Amino acid sequence: MARKMSSTLQVLVVSCCSLLLLCAPAASAGDYPPTAKGLSYGFYQRSCPKAETIVRSFLKKAIRNDVGLAPGLIRLHFHDCFVQGCDASVLLTRTATEASELDAPPNETIRPSALMAVAQLRALLDDACGGAVVSCADILTLAARDSVRLVGGPEYRVPLGRRDGATIAARERVVAAFPPPSSNVTALLAAVAKIGLDAADLVALSGAHTLGVSRCISFDDRLFPQVDATMDARFAAHLRLSCPAKNTTNTTDIDVRTPNAFDNKYYVDLLSRQGLLTSDQVLFSDGRTRGLVGRFAVDQPEFFRRFAFSMVKMSQIQVMTGVQGEIRTNCSVRNAAGGGT
């Protein structure tokens, strides 16, 4: 499949530069959103000074052995923060009387390896710093940040000090938080607006789709009974090799160009009409978001700056700090059953 944009696509990018959204300033290097009350960049400086080093060192080896762990941990962080804030409630397992967030359809394909990595990090941090010091919510935040960096993405700092929640979101709330892959930009903007994010955040955070895979059933309506007119014909033929019929359980890379590298090729895909999901491709077809797609496609450093800004912003959604919540000693179990503070 061609890896370079055609001259027509380059013209489209230049045209995009005339849009106000495209020319709006993005976060410059070292420019972060305001820090939520109770969080700080040196939160564990005294209580667990090696916390970030421990997380990075573990993931460096783990991701080298399984590159799929990186998108798994990034997705886990997204799916935690998008539902009742970044409180690690996505990690809580079902009980005899209550389903877990992991049981809800949007979370059914969360990678088990990502959940296992969080549990391993919990044990390593407890060994180094004592129990109930680093929260599970902070572990998710650090793991996502380091996963981005370890596969080629930007280096950025995250404020820490989150506490863990003890409330599992209802299935209906989890489902409502994630628009289906067939969504248009109006639905996507409405979903992120509910949690304090805007159009620039939507486009930048969607860039995480430069990693990972998707099930055929998430996009096969674009292939059958006929190919979506907005999809490149060669790309459709390529997808049909992985998804030969509707409702198959097969998976395929979301970014066909560099599926295991965090870069800006996701946006190049969109300009080439090779976005996998409808909710990806519409970001380029809709004037409200087209500008930033074009900008990020030709300026990877700009994408990296804006992605880092939006990730830090997302990581502070409805955080609990201070004496709120708890710090789970077992990330999958409330402290009432597992101890801790």
Tab-separated table of C-alpha atoms in Angstrom:
chain	number	residue	atom	x	y	z
A	1	MET	CA	0.000	0.000	0.000
A	2	ALA	CA	1.349	3.416	-0.889
A	3	ARG	CA	3.142	5.118	1.985
A	4	LYS	CA	3.381	8.625	0.542
A	5	MET	CA	0.580	11.105	0.110
A	6	SER	CA	-0.344	11.933	-3.453
A	7	SER	CA	-0.038	15.495	-4.729
A	8	THR	CA	-3.810	15.806	-4.414
A	9	LEU	CA	-3.656	14.988	-0.738
A	10	GLN	CA	-0.851	17.494	-0.244
A	11	VAL	CA	-3.068	20.154	-1.783
A	12	LEU	CA	-5.790	19.175	0.670
A	13	VAL	CA	-3.388	19.672	3.539
A	14	VAL	CA	-2.407	23.106	2.301
A	15	SER	CA	-6.071	23.997	1.894
A	16	CYS	CA	-6.699	22.929	5.454
A	17	CYS	CA	-4.225	25.555	6.634
A	18	SER	CA	-6.755	28.251	5.827
A	19	LEU	CA	-9.171	26.955	8.431
A	20	LEU	CA	-9.350	28.748	11.765
A	21	LEU	CA	-9.221	25.491	13.704
A	22	LEU	CA	-6.011	24.501	11.966
A	23	CYS	CA	-4.290	27.792	12.692
A	24	ALA	CA	-5.267	27.905	16.360
A	25	PRO	CA	-2.213	27.629	18.635
A	26	ALA	CA	-1.541	24.246	20.196
A	27	ALA	CA	0.402	23.485	23.345
A	28	SER	CA	4.099	24.231	22.987
A	29	ALA	CA	6.797	22.060	24.511
A	30	GLY	CA	6.489	22.065	28.282
A	31	ASP	CA	3.064	23.742	28.137
A	32	TYR	CA	0.513	21.817	30.197
A	33	PRO	CA	-3.063	22.480	31.287
A	34	PRO	CA	-3.707	23.747	34.825
A	35	THR	CA	-3.044	21.193	37.539
A	36	ALA	CA	-6.085	19.978	39.449
A	37	LYS	CA	-6.173	20.776	43.156
A	38	GLY	CA	-4.403	18.077	45.135
A	39	LEU	CA	-2.192	16.893	42.271
A	40	SER	CA	1.455	17.842	41.803
A	41	TYR	CA	4.413	16.897	39.644
A	42	GLY	CA	6.492	15.923	42.662
A	43	PHE	CA	3.792	14.167	44.623
A	44	TYR	CA	5.818	11.021	45.423
A	45	GLN	CA	9.150	12.762	45.855
A	46	ARG	CA	9.324	11.784	49.533
A	47	SER	CA	6.948	8.849	49.897
A	48	CYS	CA	8.082	6.889	46.817
A	49	PRO	CA	10.872	8.752	44.992
A	50	LYS	CA	11.582	5.905	42.568
A	51	ALA	CA	7.953	5.384	41.563
A	52	GLU	CA	8.258	6.711	38.020
A	53	THR	CA	11.564	4.923	37.447
A	54	ILE	CA	10.042	1.632	38.593
A	55	VAL	CA	7.105	1.977	36.197
A	56	ARG	CA	9.277	2.986	33.241
A	57	SER	CA	11.845	0.233	33.824
A	58	PHE	CA	9.213	-2.490	34.081
A	59	LEU	CA	7.356	-1.354	30.974
A	60	LYS	CA	10.508	-0.953	28.929
A	61	LYS	CA	11.134	-4.666	29.221
A	62	ALA	CA	7.487	-5.726	29.080
A	63	ILE	CA	6.720	-3.760	25.913
A	64	ARG	CA	9.895	-5.012	24.271
A	65	ASN	CA	8.519	-8.510	24.772
A	66	ASP	CA	4.939	-7.616	23.772
A	67	VAL	CA	4.451	-4.395	21.834
A	68	GLY	CA	0.679	-4.921	22.022
A	69	LEU	CA	0.877	-4.096	25.716
A	70	ALA	CA	1.418	-0.416	24.882
A	71	PRO	CA	-1.959	0.223	23.193
A	72	GLY	CA	-3.560	-1.992	25.828
A	73	LEU	CA	-2.366	0.218	28.683
A	74	ILE	CA	-3.160	3.435	26.839
A	75	ARG	CA	-6.684	2.218	26.169
A	76	LEU	CA	-7.121	1.140	29.779
A	77	HIS	CA	-6.309	4.678	30.920
A	78	PHE	CA	-8.770	6.168	28.420
A	79	HIS	CA	-11.529	3.792	29.463
A	80	ASP	CA	-10.951	4.626	33.106
A	81	CYS	CA	-10.964	8.409	32.734
A	82	PHE	CA	-13.927	8.601	30.355
A	83	VAL	CA	-16.250	7.008	32.935
A	84	GLN	CA	-16.665	8.873	36.260
A	85	GLY	CA	-13.138	10.233	36.055
A	86	CYS	CA	-9.629	8.834	36.515
A	87	ASP	CA	-10.290	6.740	39.608
A	88	ALA	CA	-9.132	3.246	38.545
A	89	SER	CA	-12.695	1.957	38.859
A	90	VAL	CA	-12.235	0.195	35.515
A	91	LEU	CA	-9.929	-2.247	37.334
A	92	LEU	CA	-12.506	-3.389	39.891
A	93	THR	CA	-13.701	-6.924	39.252
A	94	ARG	CA	-17.247	-8.222	39.567
A	95	THR	CA	-18.611	-9.358	42.896
A	96	ALA	CA	-21.404	-11.755	43.770
A	97	THR	CA	-23.915	-8.903	43.580
A	98	GLU	CA	-22.358	-6.390	41.197
A	99	ALA	CA	-21.041	-6.460	37.646
A	100	SER	CA	-17.771	-4.712	36.851
A	101	GLU	CA	-17.024	-2.007	34.322
A	102	LEU	CA	-14.960	-4.628	32.509
A	103	ASP	CA	-18.186	-6.545	31.848
A	104	ALA	CA	-19.660	-3.671	29.813
A	105	PRO	CA	-19.423	-3.976	25.989
A	106	PRO	CA	-16.882	-1.141	25.475
A	107	ASN	CA	-14.466	-2.925	27.827
A	108	GLU	CA	-14.943	-6.516	26.733
A	109	THR	CA	-11.798	-6.411	24.590
A	110	ILE	CA	-9.519	-4.810	27.180
A	111	ARG	CA	-6.269	-6.763	26.952
A	112	PRO	CA	-5.737	-9.169	29.879
A	113	SER	CA	-2.011	-8.449	29.572
A	114	ALA	CA	-2.674	-4.800	30.438
A	115	LEU	CA	-4.570	-5.766	33.587
A	116	MET	CA	-1.783	-8.156	34.538
A	117	ALA	CA	0.848	-5.440	34.015
A	118	VAL	CA	-1.009	-3.118	36.397
A	119	ALA	CA	-1.082	-5.857	39.048
A	120	GLN	CA	2.647	-6.440	38.589
A	121	LEU	CA	3.367	-2.741	38.904
A	122	ARG	CA	1.246	-2.622	42.070
A	123	ALA	CA	3.447	-5.340	43.597
A	124	LEU	CA	6.721	-3.704	42.517
A	125	LEU	CA	5.723	-0.321	43.931
A	126	ASP	CA	4.569	-1.879	47.201
A	127	ASP	CA	7.873	-3.699	47.548
A	128	ALA	CA	9.821	-0.493	47.002
A	129	CYS	CA	7.701	2.002	48.915
A	130	GLY	CA	5.350	0.074	51.181
A	131	GLY	CA	1.684	-0.690	50.685
A	132	ALA	CA	-0.986	1.891	49.956
A	133	VAL	CA	1.399	4.640	48.815
A	134	VAL	CA	1.003	4.888	45.033
A	135	SER	CA	-2.611	4.735	43.898
A	136	CYS	CA	-3.890	2.459	41.163
A	137	ALA	CA	-5.190	5.539	39.334
A	138	ASP	CA	-1.672	6.977	39.265
A	139	ILE	CA	-0.307	3.631	38.083
A	140	LEU	CA	-2.700	3.752	35.121
A	141	THR	CA	-1.673	7.329	34.349
A	142	LEU	CA	2.047	6.575	34.468
A	143	ALA	CA	1.677	3.321	32.530
A	144	ALA	CA	-0.178	5.072	29.698
A	145	ARG	CA	2.331	7.930	29.598
A	146	ASP	CA	5.314	5.574	29.476
A	147	SER	CA	3.657	3.278	26.933
A	148	VAL	CA	3.330	6.239	24.562
A	149	ARG	CA	6.979	7.150	24.976
A	150	LEU	CA	8.358	3.611	24.733
A	151	VAL	CA	6.912	3.079	21.254
A	152	GLY	CA	8.143	6.369	19.853
A	153	GLY	CA	5.675	8.952	21.142
A	154	PRO	CA	6.282	12.189	23.033
A	155	GLU	CA	7.902	12.508	26.428
A	156	TYR	CA	5.710	14.446	28.847
A	157	ARG	CA	5.160	14.876	32.561
A	158	VAL	CA	1.977	14.062	34.463
A	159	PRO	CA	0.844	15.446	37.822
A	160	LEU	CA	0.222	12.745	40.418
A	161	GLY	CA	-1.722	12.288	43.622
A	162	ARG	CA	-4.944	10.678	42.406
A	163	ARG	CA	-6.924	8.498	44.787
A	164	ASP	CA	-8.835	5.372	43.831
A	165	GLY	CA	-12.617	5.191	43.695
A	166	ALA	CA	-14.719	2.505	45.321
A	167	THR	CA	-17.748	2.876	43.069
A	168	ILE	CA	-18.250	0.805	39.934
A	169	ALA	CA	-20.045	2.682	37.166
A	170	ALA	CA	-23.273	1.119	35.954
A	171	ARG	CA	-23.202	-0.697	32.622
A	172	GLU	CA	-25.442	1.946	31.056
A	173	ARG	CA	-23.037	4.698	32.077
A	174	VAL	CA	-20.065	2.881	30.586
A	175	VAL	CA	-21.878	2.285	27.298
A	176	ALA	CA	-23.017	5.916	27.120
A	177	ALA	CA	-19.474	7.198	27.606
A	178	PHE	CA	-18.174	5.655	24.380
A	179	PRO	CA	-19.892	6.575	21.098
A	180	PRO	CA	-20.079	3.594	18.708
A	181	PRO	CA	-17.488	3.373	15.917
A	182	SER	CA	-20.177	4.417	13.431
A	183	SER	CA	-20.524	7.836	15.110
A	184	ASN	CA	-20.302	11.174	13.316
A	185	VAL	CA	-18.412	14.213	14.593
A	186	THR	CA	-21.486	15.703	16.239
A	187	ALA	CA	-21.850	12.631	18.434
A	188	LEU	CA	-18.115	12.520	19.165
A	189	LEU	CA	-17.994	16.181	20.177
A	190	ALA	CA	-21.037	15.753	22.405
A	191	ALA	CA	-19.418	12.785	24.151
A	192	VAL	CA	-16.143	14.548	24.939
A	193	ALA	CA	-17.882	17.784	25.913
A	194	LYS	CA	-19.574	15.911	28.768
A	195	ILE	CA	-16.173	15.310	30.354
A	196	GLY	CA	-14.693	18.726	29.701
A	197	LEU	CA	-12.813	18.048	26.473
A	198	ASP	CA	-13.094	19.975	23.219
A	199	ALA	CA	-12.628	19.473	19.480
A	200	ALA	CA	-8.850	19.869	19.646
A	201	ASP	CA	-8.681	17.272	22.414
A	202	LEU	CA	-10.872	14.920	20.375
A	203	VAL	CA	-8.630	15.081	17.315
A	204	ALA	CA	-5.387	14.858	19.283
A	205	LEU	CA	-6.483	11.984	21.513
A	206	SER	CA	-7.856	10.098	18.521
A	207	GLY	CA	-4.228	9.939	17.406
A	208	ALA	CA	-3.775	7.108	19.908
A	209	HIS	CA	-5.362	4.991	17.163
A	210	THR	CA	-1.950	5.005	15.544
A	211	LEU	CA	-1.532	1.890	17.721
A	212	GLY	CA	-3.658	-1.168	18.346
A	213	VAL	CA	-6.122	-3.353	16.501
A	214	SER	CA	-9.863	-3.362	15.930
A	215	ARG	CA	-12.350	-6.174	15.468
A	216	CYS	CA	-13.910	-6.539	12.040
A	217	ILE	CA	-17.403	-6.137	13.477
A	218	SER	CA	-16.494	-2.557	14.422
A	219	PHE	CA	-16.168	-1.493	10.796
A	220	ASP	CA	-17.507	-4.258	8.519
A	221	ASP	CA	-20.572	-2.149	7.753
A	222	ARG	CA	-18.142	-0.083	5.656
A	223	LEU	CA	-17.267	-3.158	3.582
A	224	PHE	CA	-20.544	-5.035	3.238
A	225	PRO	CA	-22.816	-5.225	1.342
A	226	GLN	CA	-20.814	-2.596	-0.527
A	227	VAL	CA	-17.736	-0.501	0.172
A	228	ASP	CA	-18.253	2.859	1.846
A	229	ALA	CA	-17.769	5.549	-0.795
A	230	THR	CA	-15.482	7.466	1.571
A	231	MET	CA	-13.033	4.534	1.801
A	232	ASP	CA	-10.083	4.107	-0.558
A	233	ALA	CA	-10.790	1.112	-2.811
A	234	ARG	CA	-7.349	-0.443	-2.376
A	235	PHE	CA	-7.635	-0.116	1.374
A	236	ALA	CA	-11.045	-1.795	1.272
A	237	ALA	CA	-9.603	-4.689	-0.728
A	238	HIS	CA	-6.824	-5.023	1.845
A	239	LEU	CA	-9.343	-5.078	4.708
A	240	ARG	CA	-11.416	-7.778	3.031
A	241	LEU	CA	-8.450	-10.108	3.309
A	242	SER	CA	-8.742	-9.889	7.094
A	243	CYS	CA	-12.515	-9.509	7.165
A	244	PRO	CA	-13.927	-11.690	4.357
A	245	ALA	CA	-17.516	-11.474	5.610
A	246	LYS	CA	-19.676	-9.598	8.117
A	247	ASN	CA	-19.605	-10.425	11.808
A	248	THR	CA	-16.242	-12.145	11.854
A	249	THR	CA	-14.175	-12.121	15.039
A	250	ASN	CA	-10.942	-11.323	13.207
A	251	THR	CA	-8.915	-8.213	13.990
A	252	THR	CA	-6.774	-5.868	11.920
A	253	ASP	CA	-4.355	-3.021	12.609
A	254	ILE	CA	-5.998	0.378	12.922
A	255	ASP	CA	-3.012	2.128	11.326
A	256	VAL	CA	-1.785	0.082	8.366
A	257	ARG	CA	1.341	2.168	7.843
A	258	THR	CA	3.176	1.902	11.172
A	259	PRO	CA	0.956	-0.197	13.460
A	260	ASN	CA	3.526	-0.594	16.243
A	261	ALA	CA	4.903	2.945	16.334
A	262	PHE	CA	3.398	6.012	17.966
A	263	ASP	CA	3.590	8.626	15.215
A	264	ASN	CA	1.346	10.830	13.092
A	265	LYS	CA	0.598	8.257	10.388
A	266	TYR	CA	-2.963	7.853	11.691
A	267	TYR	CA	-3.697	11.305	10.275
A	268	VAL	CA	-1.989	10.439	6.995
A	269	ASP	CA	-4.354	7.469	6.853
A	270	LEU	CA	-7.332	9.791	7.172
A	271	LEU	CA	-6.117	12.078	4.393
A	272	SER	CA	-5.658	8.997	2.226
A	273	ARG	CA	-9.242	7.832	2.956
A	274	GLN	CA	-7.764	4.893	4.844
A	275	GLY	CA	-9.254	5.536	8.262
A	276	LEU	CA	-10.482	2.229	9.635
A	277	LEU	CA	-13.539	3.241	11.654
A	278	THR	CA	-16.231	5.649	10.556
A	279	SER	CA	-15.512	7.619	13.734
A	280	ASP	CA	-11.916	7.987	12.524
A	281	GLN	CA	-12.564	8.973	8.914
A	282	VAL	CA	-15.236	11.551	9.754
A	283	LEU	CA	-12.603	13.634	11.524
A	284	PHE	CA	-11.274	14.539	8.079
A	285	SER	CA	-14.591	14.782	6.279
A	286	ASP	CA	-16.113	17.211	8.818
A	287	GLY	CA	-15.038	20.841	8.631
A	288	ARG	CA	-15.027	21.229	12.407
A	289	THR	CA	-12.114	18.820	12.781
A	290	ARG	CA	-10.548	18.622	9.300
A	291	GLY	CA	-8.078	21.401	9.963
A	292	LEU	CA	-6.276	19.739	12.829
A	293	VAL	CA	-6.201	16.410	10.997
A	294	GLY	CA	-4.386	18.123	8.130
A	295	ARG	CA	-2.003	19.912	10.437
A	296	PHE	CA	-1.073	16.815	12.414
A	297	ALA	CA	-0.589	14.822	9.200
A	298	VAL	CA	2.256	17.098	8.094
A	299	ASP	CA	3.642	18.187	11.479
A	300	GLN	CA	4.380	15.336	13.874
A	301	PRO	CA	5.996	17.558	16.551
A	302	GLU	CA	2.815	19.643	16.615
A	303	PHE	CA	0.725	16.499	17.048
A	304	PHE	CA	3.010	15.329	19.846
A	305	ARG	CA	2.704	18.658	21.664
A	306	ARG	CA	-1.064	18.719	21.428
A	307	PHE	CA	-1.403	15.034	22.317
A	308	ALA	CA	0.674	15.517	25.470
A	309	PHE	CA	-1.437	18.533	26.457
A	310	SER	CA	-4.696	16.650	25.944
A	311	MET	CA	-3.471	13.523	27.729
A	312	VAL	CA	-2.534	15.543	30.816
A	313	LYS	CA	-5.894	17.287	30.604
A	314	MET	CA	-7.754	13.986	30.290
A	315	SER	CA	-5.803	12.446	33.163
A	316	GLN	CA	-7.260	15.042	35.518
A	317	ILE	CA	-10.941	14.451	34.777
A	318	GLN	CA	-12.900	14.325	38.049
A	319	VAL	CA	-9.876	13.152	40.026
A	320	MET	CA	-10.145	12.428	43.742
A	321	THR	CA	-7.315	13.691	45.924
A	322	GLY	CA	-6.432	14.246	49.570
A	323	VAL	CA	-8.643	12.128	51.798
A	324	GLN	CA	-11.164	11.336	49.068
A	325	GLY	CA	-11.474	7.758	47.915
A	326	GLU	CA	-8.789	5.272	48.904
A	327	ILE	CA	-5.495	3.760	47.780
A	328	ARG	CA	-6.163	0.142	46.929
A	329	THR	CA	-3.620	-2.463	47.917
A	330	ASN	CA	-5.193	-4.730	45.311
A	331	CYS	CA	-6.209	-2.724	42.266
A	332	SER	CA	-9.028	-5.099	41.392
A	333	VAL	CA	-10.658	-5.156	44.860
A	334	ARG	CA	-12.028	-2.472	47.139
A	335	ASN	CA	-10.115	-1.998	50.361
A	336	ALA	CA	-13.067	-3.285	52.396
A	337	ALA	CA	-11.959	-6.687	51.115
A	338	GLY	CA	-8.268	-6.023	50.683
A	339	GLY	CA	-7.052	-3.562	53.299
A	340	GLY	CA	-5.243	-0.267	52.638
A	341	THR	CA	-6.151	3.387	53.191
